[in-house]
Coordinates of N, CA, C and O in Angstrom, one line a residue:
X1113 N 0.8 -1.1 -0.1 CA 0.0 0.2 0.1 C 0.8 1.3 0.1 O 0.3 2.3 -0.5
X1114 N 2.0 1.1 0.6 CA 2.8 2.5 0.7 C 3.2 2.9 -0.9 O 3.4 4.2 -0.9
X1115 N 3.5 1.7 -1.5 CA 4.1 2.1 -3.1 C 2.9 2.8 -3.9 O 3.2 3.6 -4.8
X1116 N 1.6 2.3 -3.6 CA 0.4 2.9 -4.4 C 0.2 4.4 -4.0 O -0.3 5.1 -4.8
X1117 N 0.6 4.9 -3.0 CA 0.2 6.2 -2.3 C 1.0 7.1 -3.3 O 0.3 8.1 -3.3
X1118 N 2.3 7.2 -3.5 CA 2.9 8.1 -4.4 C 2.1 8.2 -5.9 O 2.1 9.3 -6.3
X1119 N 1.7 7.1 -6.4 CA 1.0 6.9 -7.5 C -0.4 7.7 -7.8 O -0.7 8.5 -8.4
X1120 N -1.1 7.5 -6.2 CA -2.3 8.1 -6.4 C -2.0 9.4 -6.0 O -2.9 10.3 -6.7
X1121 N -1.2 10.2 -5.3 CA -1.0 11.3 -5.2 C -0.6 12.2 -6.5 O -1.1 13.2 -7.0
X1122 N 0.4 11.6 -7.4 CA 0.6 12.2 -8.7 C -0.5 12.1 -9.4 O -1.0 13.3 -10.2
X1123 N -1.4 11.2 -9.5 CA -2.6 11.0 -10.5 C -3.5 12.0 -9.9 O -4.1 12.7 -10.8
X1124 N -3.8 12.3 -8.5 CA -4.7 13.2 -8.0 C -4.0 14.4 -8.6 O -5.1 15.4 -8.8
X1125 N -3.0 15.0 -8.3 CA -2.6 16.1 -8.5 C -2.4 16.6 -10.1 O -2.8 17.5 -10.6
X1126 N -2.3 15.6 -10.9 CA -2.4 15.5 -12.4 C -3.8 16.0 -12.7 O -4.3 17.0 -13.5
X1127 N -4.8 15.1 -12.1 CA -6.3 15.3 -12.3 C -6.8 16.4 -11.7 O -7.7 17.4 -12.4
X1128 N -6.2 17.0 -10.5 CA -6.7 18.4 -10.0 C -6.1 19.7 -10.8 O -6.7 20.5 -10.8
X1129 N -4.8 19.4 -11.2 CA -4.4 20.7 -12.0 C -5.2 20.9 -13.3 O -5.4 22.0 -13.6
X1130 N -5.7 19.7 -14.1 CA -6.4 19.6 -15.1 C -7.7 20.4 -14.7 O -8.2 21.2 -15.6
X1131 N -8.2 19.9 -13.8 CA -9.9 20.5 -13.4 C -9.5 22.1 -12.9 O -10.5 22.9 -13.1
X1132 N -8.4 22.4 -12.4 CA -8.3 23.8 -12.2 C -8.1 24.9 -13.3 O -8.8 25.9 -13.4
X1133 N -7.6 24.2 -14.6 CA -7.5 24.9 -15.3 C -8.6 25.0 -16.3 O -9.0 26.2 -16.8
X1134 N -9.6 24.0 -16.4 CA -10.8 24.2 -16.8 C -11.7 25.1 -16.4 O -12.7 25.6 -16.8
X1135 N -11.5 25.4 -15.1 CA -12.4 26.3 -14.4 C -12.1 27.6 -14.2 O -12.5 28.6 -13.6
X1136 N -11.1 28.2 -15.1 CA -10.9 29.5 -15.2 C -12.0 30.3 -15.3 O -12.7 30.0 -16.4
X1137 N -11.8 31.4 -15.0 CA -13.2 32.4 -15.0 C -12.7 33.5 -16.1 O -11.6 34.1 -16.1
X1138 N -13.8 33.8 -17.1 CA -13.5 35.0 -18.0 C -14.6 35.9 -17.5 O -15.6 35.7 -17.4
X1139 N -13.7 37.0 -17.3 CA -14.5 38.1 -16.6 C -14.7 39.4 -17.9 O -13.5 39.7 -18.3
X1140 N -15.6 39.8 -17.9 CA -16.1 40.8 -19.0 C -15.6 42.2 -18.4 O -15.1 42.7 -19.0
X1141 N -15.5 42.4 -17.2 CA -15.2 43.7 -16.5 C -13.7 44.1 -16.8 O -12.8 42.9 -16.7
X1142 N -13.3 45.1 -17.3 CA -12.1 45.6 -17.4 C -11.9 46.3 -18.9 O -12.8 46.8 -19.5
X1143 N -10.5 46.6 -19.4 CA -10.4 47.1 -20.8 C -9.9 46.3 -21.5 O -9.3 45.2 -21.4
X1144 N -10.7 46.2 -22.9 CA -10.3 45.4 -23.9 C -9.8 46.0 -25.0 O -10.2 47.4 -25.3
X1145 N -9.2 45.7 -26.0 CA -8.9 46.2 -27.4 C -8.9 45.2 -28.5 O -8.7 44.2 -28.2
X1146 N -9.1 45.6 -29.9 CA -9.2 44.5 -30.8 C -7.8 44.8 -31.6 O -7.1 45.6 -31.4
X1147 N -7.9 44.0 -32.9 CA -6.8 44.1 -33.8 C -6.7 45.5 -34.4 O -6.0 45.6 -35.0
X1148 N -7.7 46.2 -34.8 CA -8.0 47.2 -35.3 C -7.4 48.7 -34.5 O -7.7 49.8 -34.9
X1149 N -7.4 48.5 -33.1 CA -7.0 49.6 -32.2 C -8.0 50.3 -31.5 O -7.8 51.1 -30.8
X1150 N -9.4 49.3 -31.7 CA -10.6 50.2 -30.9 C -10.5 49.6 -29.6 O -9.8 48.7 -29.2
X1151 N -10.7 50.5 -28.4 CA -10.7 50.2 -27.0 C -12.4 50.4 -26.5 O -13.0 50.9 -26.9
X1152 N -12.3 49.4 -25.4 CA -13.7 49.3 -24.8 C -13.5 49.0 -23.4 O -12.5 48.3 -23.1
X1153 N -14.0 49.6 -22.5 CA -13.9 49.4 -21.2 C -15.5 49.1 -20.6 O -16.5 49.6 -20.8
X1154 N -15.3 47.8 -19.9 CA -16.9 47.4 -19.4 C -16.6 47.5 -17.8 O -15.5 47.1 -17.0
X1155 N -17.5 48.4 -17.3 CA -17.5 48.6 -15.8 C -17.9 47.4 -15.0 O -18.3 46.3 -15.8
X1156 N -18.4 47.5 -13.9 CA -18.9 46.2 -12.9 C -19.8 45.7 -13.9 O -21.1 46.2 -14.2
X1157 N -19.9 44.2 -13.7 CA -21.1 43.4 -14.3 C -21.9 43.1 -12.7 O -21.5 42.6 -11.9
X1158 N -23.2 43.5 -13.1 CA -24.1 43.6 -11.8 C -24.6 42.2 -11.4 O -24.5 41.4 -12.4
X1159 N -25.3 42.1 -10.4 CA -25.8 40.7 -10.1 C -26.8 40.2 -11.0 O -26.7 39.1 -11.3
X1160 N -27.4 41.2 -11.7 CA -28.3 40.5 -12.9 C -28.0 40.4 -14.1 O -28.6 40.0 -15.0
X1161 N -26.5 40.7 -14.3 CA -25.8 40.5 -15.7 C -25.7 41.7 -16.5 O -24.9 41.9 -17.2
X1162 N -26.2 42.9 -16.1 CA -26.2 44.0 -16.8 C -25.0 44.8 -16.6 O -24.4 44.5 -15.4
X1163 N -24.5 45.3 -17.7 CA -23.3 46.1 -17.2 C -23.3 47.4 -18.2 O -24.3 47.3 -19.2
X1164 N -22.4 48.5 -18.1 CA -22.3 49.5 -18.9 C -20.8 49.6 -19.2 O -19.9 49.2 -18.6
X1165 N -20.6 50.8 -19.9 CA -19.1 51.1 -20.4 C -19.0 52.0 -21.5 O -19.8 52.8 -21.7
X1166 N -17.8 52.1 -22.1 CA -17.5 53.1 -23.1 C -16.7 52.5 -24.1 O -16.1 51.2 -23.6
X1167 N -16.8 53.0 -25.5 CA -16.3 52.2 -26.7 C -15.7 53.6 -27.2 O -16.3 54.3 -27.5
X1168 N -14.3 53.2 -27.9 CA -13.9 54.1 -28.5 C -13.1 53.4 -29.9 O -12.2 52.7 -29.6
X1169 N -13.9 53.7 -30.9 CA -13.6 53.0 -32.2 C -12.5 53.5 -32.9 O -12.4 54.8 -32.8
X1170 N -11.6 53.1 -33.7 CA -10.4 53.7 -34.6 C -11.1 53.4 -35.8 O -10.3 53.8 -37.0
X1171 N -12.2 53.0 -36.2 CA -12.7 52.8 -37.6 C -14.1 53.2 -37.9 O -15.0 53.1 -37.1
X1172 N -14.0 54.3 -38.7 CA -15.3 54.7 -39.1 C -15.4 55.6 -40.5 O -14.4 55.8 -40.9
X1173 N -16.6 55.5 -41.1 CA -16.6 56.1 -42.4 C -17.1 57.4 -42.3 O -17.5 58.1 -43.2
X1174 N -17.6 57.7 -40.9 CA -18.1 59.1 -40.7 C -17.0 60.4 -41.0 O -16.0 60.1 -40.6
X1175 N -17.4 61.2 -41.5 CA -16.5 62.4 -41.6 C -16.3 63.2 -40.2 O -15.4 63.7 -40.2
X1176 N -17.2 62.8 -39.3 CA -16.7 63.4 -37.9 C -15.9 63.0 -37.4 O -15.7 61.7 -37.4
X1177 N -15.4 63.8 -36.3 CA -14.4 63.3 -35.1 C -14.8 62.2 -34.4 O -15.9 62.4 -34.0
X1178 N -14.2 61.3 -34.3 CA -14.4 59.9 -33.5 C -14.4 60.4 -32.0 O -13.4 60.8 -31.5
X1179 N -15.4 60.2 -31.2 CA -15.4 60.4 -29.9 C -15.8 58.9 -29.1 O -16.2 58.3 -29.4
X1180 N -15.4 58.9 -27.9 CA -15.9 57.7 -26.9 C -17.3 57.9 -26.9 O -17.9 58.8 -26.9
X1181 N -17.9 56.7 -26.9 CA -19.3 56.7 -26.9 C -19.7 55.4 -25.8 O -19.2 54.4 -25.7
X1182 N -21.0 55.8 -25.4 CA -21.6 54.6 -24.4 C -21.9 53.2 -24.8 O -22.5 53.2 -25.9
X1183 N -21.9 52.2 -24.1 CA -22.4 51.0 -24.1 C -23.1 50.5 -23.4 O -22.8 50.9 -21.9
X1184 N -24.2 49.5 -23.4 CA -25.0 49.1 -22.4 C -25.1 47.6 -22.8 O -25.3 47.2 -24.0
X1185 N -25.0 46.6 -22.1 CA -25.4 45.3 -22.2 C -25.5 44.2 -21.1 O -26.3 44.9 -20.0
X1186 N -25.8 43.1 -21.5 CA -26.0 42.0 -20.4 C -25.3 40.5 -20.8 O -24.8 40.4 -22.0
X1187 N -24.8 40.0 -19.8 CA -24.1 38.7 -20.1 C -24.9 37.5 -19.3 O -26.1 37.8 -18.7
X1188 N -24.9 36.5 -20.0 CA -25.7 35.2 -19.6 C -25.4 35.0 -18.2 O -24.5 35.2 -17.3
X1189 N -26.6 34.4 -17.5 CA -26.7 34.1 -16.1 C -27.1 32.8 -16.0 O -27.9 32.2 -17.1
X1190 N -27.0 32.0 -15.1 CA -25.9 32.3 -14.2 C -24.6 32.3 -14.5 O -24.1 31.6 -15.5
X1191 N -23.6 33.2 -14.0 CA -22.2 33.3 -14.3 C -21.5 32.1 -14.9 O -20.8 31.6 -13.8
X1192 N -21.5 31.6 -15.9 CA -20.6 30.8 -16.5 C -19.4 30.9 -16.6 O -19.0 32.2 -16.6
X1193 N -18.4 30.0 -16.7 CA -17.0 30.2 -16.6 C -16.6 31.0 -18.1 O -15.6 31.8 -18.1
X1194 N -17.3 30.6 -19.2 CA -17.0 31.4 -20.2 C -18.5 31.8 -21.0 O -19.0 31.4 -21.9
X1195 N -18.7 33.1 -20.5 CA -20.2 33.6 -20.7 C -20.5 34.4 -22.2 O -19.4 34.7 -22.8
X1196 N -21.6 34.2 -22.5 CA -22.1 34.8 -23.8 C -22.6 36.0 -23.3 O -23.0 36.4 -22.0
X1197 N -22.7 37.2 -24.1 CA -23.0 38.4 -24.0 C -23.4 39.3 -25.0 O -23.3 38.8 -26.1
X1198 N -24.1 40.2 -24.8 CA -24.4 41.1 -26.0 C -24.4 42.9 -25.2 O -24.7 42.8 -24.0
X1199 N -24.1 43.8 -26.3 CA -24.1 45.1 -25.9 C -24.6 45.9 -27.0 O -24.5 45.5 -28.0
X1200 N -25.0 46.9 -26.8 CA -25.1 47.9 -27.9 C -24.3 49.4 -27.6 O -24.1 49.9 -26.5
X1201 N -23.8 49.8 -28.7 CA -23.1 51.3 -28.6 C -24.0 52.1 -29.4 O -24.3 52.2 -30.5
X1202 N -24.0 53.2 -28.6 CA -24.8 54.3 -29.3 C -23.9 55.3 -29.8 O -23.2 55.9 -28.8
X1203 N -23.3 55.4 -30.8 CA -22.1 56.2 -31.2 C -22.7 57.8 -31.3 O -23.4 58.2 -31.7
X1204 N -21.6 58.6 -30.4 CA -22.0 59.7 -30.0 C -21.4 61.0 -31.3 O -22.2 61.9 -31.4
X1205 N -20.9 60.3 -32.3 CA -20.5 61.1 -33.5 C -21.2 60.9 -34.8 O -20.7 61.5 -35.8
X1206 N -22.3 60.0 -34.5 CA -22.9 59.6 -35.9 C -24.2 59.6 -35.6 O -24.7 59.2 -34.4
X1207 N -25.1 59.1 -36.5 CA -26.5 58.5 -36.3 C -26.5 57.3 -36.6 O -27.7 56.6 -37.2
X1208 N -25.6 56.4 -36.1 CA -25.7 55.0 -36.0 C -25.5 54.3 -34.6 O -25.5 55.0 -33.9
X1209 N -26.1 53.1 -34.6 CA -26.2 52.1 -33.4 C -25.4 51.0 -33.9 O -25.9 50.4 -34.9
X1210 N -24.9 50.2 -32.8 CA -24.1 48.9 -33.3 C -24.6 48.0 -32.2 O -24.4 48.6 -31.0
X1211 N -24.8 46.9 -32.5 CA -25.3 45.7 -31.4 C -24.1 44.7 -31.5 O -23.8 44.5 -32.9
X1212 N -23.7 44.3 -30.5 CA -22.4 43.0 -30.7 C -23.0 41.8 -30.0 O -23.7 42.1 -28.7
X1213 N -22.8 40.9 -30.2 CA -23.0 39.7 -29.4 C -22.0 38.8 -29.6 O -21.0 38.7 -30.5
X1214 N -21.6 37.9 -28.5 CA -20.2 37.4 -28.6 C -20.0 36.3 -27.2 O -21.2 36.2 -26.5
X1215 N -18.9 35.9 -27.1 CA -18.6 35.0 -26.0 C -17.4 35.3 -25.4 O -16.5 35.6 -26.2
X1216 N -17.1 35.2 -24.2 CA -15.9 35.5 -23.4 C -15.0 33.9 -23.3 O -15.7 33.4 -22.6
X1217 N -14.0 33.8 -23.7 CA -13.2 32.6 -23.6 C -11.8 32.8 -22.9 O -11.2 34.0 -23.0
X1218 N -11.3 31.7 -22.3 CA -10.2 31.8 -21.8 C -9.2 30.9 -22.6 O -9.6 29.5 -22.8
X1219 N -8.2 31.1 -23.1 CA -7.6 30.3 -24.3 C -6.5 29.3 -23.4 O -6.4 29.5 -22.1
X1220 N -5.8 28.4 -24.1 CA -4.9 27.8 -23.6 C -3.6 28.3 -22.5 O -3.3 27.7 -21.8
X1221 N -3.6 29.4 -22.8 CA -2.8 30.5 -22.2 C -3.1 31.0 -20.9 O -2.4 31.7 -20.5
X1222 N -4.4 30.9 -20.8 CA -5.1 31.9 -19.6 C -5.6 33.1 -19.9 O -5.7 33.6 -19.2
X1223 N -5.3 33.4 -21.3 CA -5.6 34.8 -21.7 C -7.0 34.7 -22.0 O -7.7 34.0 -22.7
X1224 N -7.7 36.0 -21.5 CA -9.3 36.2 -22.0 C -9.2 36.9 -23.3 O -8.6 37.7 -23.8
X1225 N -10.3 36.3 -23.9 CA -10.4 36.6 -25.4 C -12.1 36.6 -25.6 O -12.8 35.9 -25.3
X1226 N -12.4 37.8 -26.1 CA -13.7 38.2 -26.6 C -13.8 37.9 -28.0 O -13.3 38.2 -29.1
X1227 N -14.9 36.8 -28.3 CA -15.1 36.7 -29.9 C -16.4 37.2 -29.9 O -17.5 36.7 -29.6
X1228 N -16.6 38.1 -30.9 CA -17.9 38.9 -31.3 C -18.4 39.0 -32.6 O -17.4 38.8 -33.6
X1229 N -19.5 39.3 -33.0 CA -20.2 39.6 -34.2 C -20.9 40.9 -33.9 O -21.3 41.2 -33.0
X1230 N -21.0 41.7 -34.9 CA -21.8 43.1 -34.6 C -22.8 43.4 -36.1 O -22.4 42.7 -37.2
X1231 N -23.6 44.3 -35.6 CA -24.5 45.0 -36.7 C -24.5 46.1 -36.6 O -24.9 46.6 -35.5
X1232 N -24.6 46.9 -37.8 CA -24.4 48.5 -37.5 C -25.8 48.8 -38.2 O -26.2 48.4 -39.3
X1233 N -26.4 49.8 -37.6 CA -27.8 50.5 -38.2 C -27.3 52.2 -38.6 O -27.3 52.3 -37.6
X1234 N -27.6 52.1 -39.7 CA -27.7 53.9 -40.2 C -28.9 54.3 -40.0 O -29.8 53.6 -40.3
X1235 N -29.1 55.9 -39.8 CA -30.3 56.3 -39.9 C -30.9 56.3 -41.5 O -29.8 56.4 -42.2
X1236 N -32.3 56.0 -41.5 CA -32.7 55.9 -43.0 C -33.8 56.9 -43.3 O -34.6 57.1 -42.2
X1237 N -33.6 58.0 -44.1 CA -34.6 58.9 -44.2 C -36.0 58.7 -44.6 O -37.0 59.2 -44.4
X1238 N -35.8 57.5 -45.2 CA -37.2 56.8 -45.8 C -37.5 55.2 -46.0 O -36.5 54.6 -46.2
X1239 N -38.5 54.6 -45.9 CA -38.7 53.2 -46.0 C -38.3 52.4 -47.3 O -37.4 51.3 -47.2
X1240 N -38.2 53.4 -48.4 CA -37.7 52.9 -49.4 C -36.2 52.7 -49.6 O -35.8 51.8 -50.2
X1241 N -35.3 53.3 -48.6 CA -33.9 53.1 -48.7 C -33.4 52.1 -47.5 O -32.3 52.1 -47.1
X1242 N -34.5 51.5 -46.6 CA -34.4 50.9 -45.6 C -33.2 49.7 -45.8 O -32.5 49.5 -44.9
X1243 N -33.2 49.4 -47.0 CA -32.4 47.9 -47.4 C -30.8 48.3 -47.0 O -30.4 47.4 -46.9
X1244 N -30.4 49.5 -47.3 CA -29.0 49.8 -47.1 C -28.7 50.4 -45.8 O -27.5 50.7 -45.7
X1245 N -29.5 50.4 -45.0 CA -29.4 51.1 -44.0 C -28.6 50.2 -42.9 O -28.0 50.5 -41.6
X1246 N -28.5 48.8 -43.1 CA -28.1 48.2 -41.8 C -27.0 47.3 -42.7 O -27.3 46.8 -43.9

């Protein structure tokens, strides 16, 4: 029985370490940036999953000066380790709104990564031109 103890301990440590790695939490709260240089800050995620923050894009077709814009969103509850979420940005420098949806992942190196898709809506003056506003 004495010889089996070290093997069981090593096996337990290996299984335990794997379990700890899988349980890493991905937190939306904080500062994020993307490949194009845009920056987003998400303030505290509330108990109901709601959050707000700010977004500063580096990409725009608007001729106006780009300024920081507010965002509001919500994440999946109860807080899973890699939650799905959605948020809306009301651009302060144009007549557009963008909605984002995605998921927060922890990669193999322990780095938090947001994977998102987005949809931008332009203001349309009339119903006939609605097709080109999204």
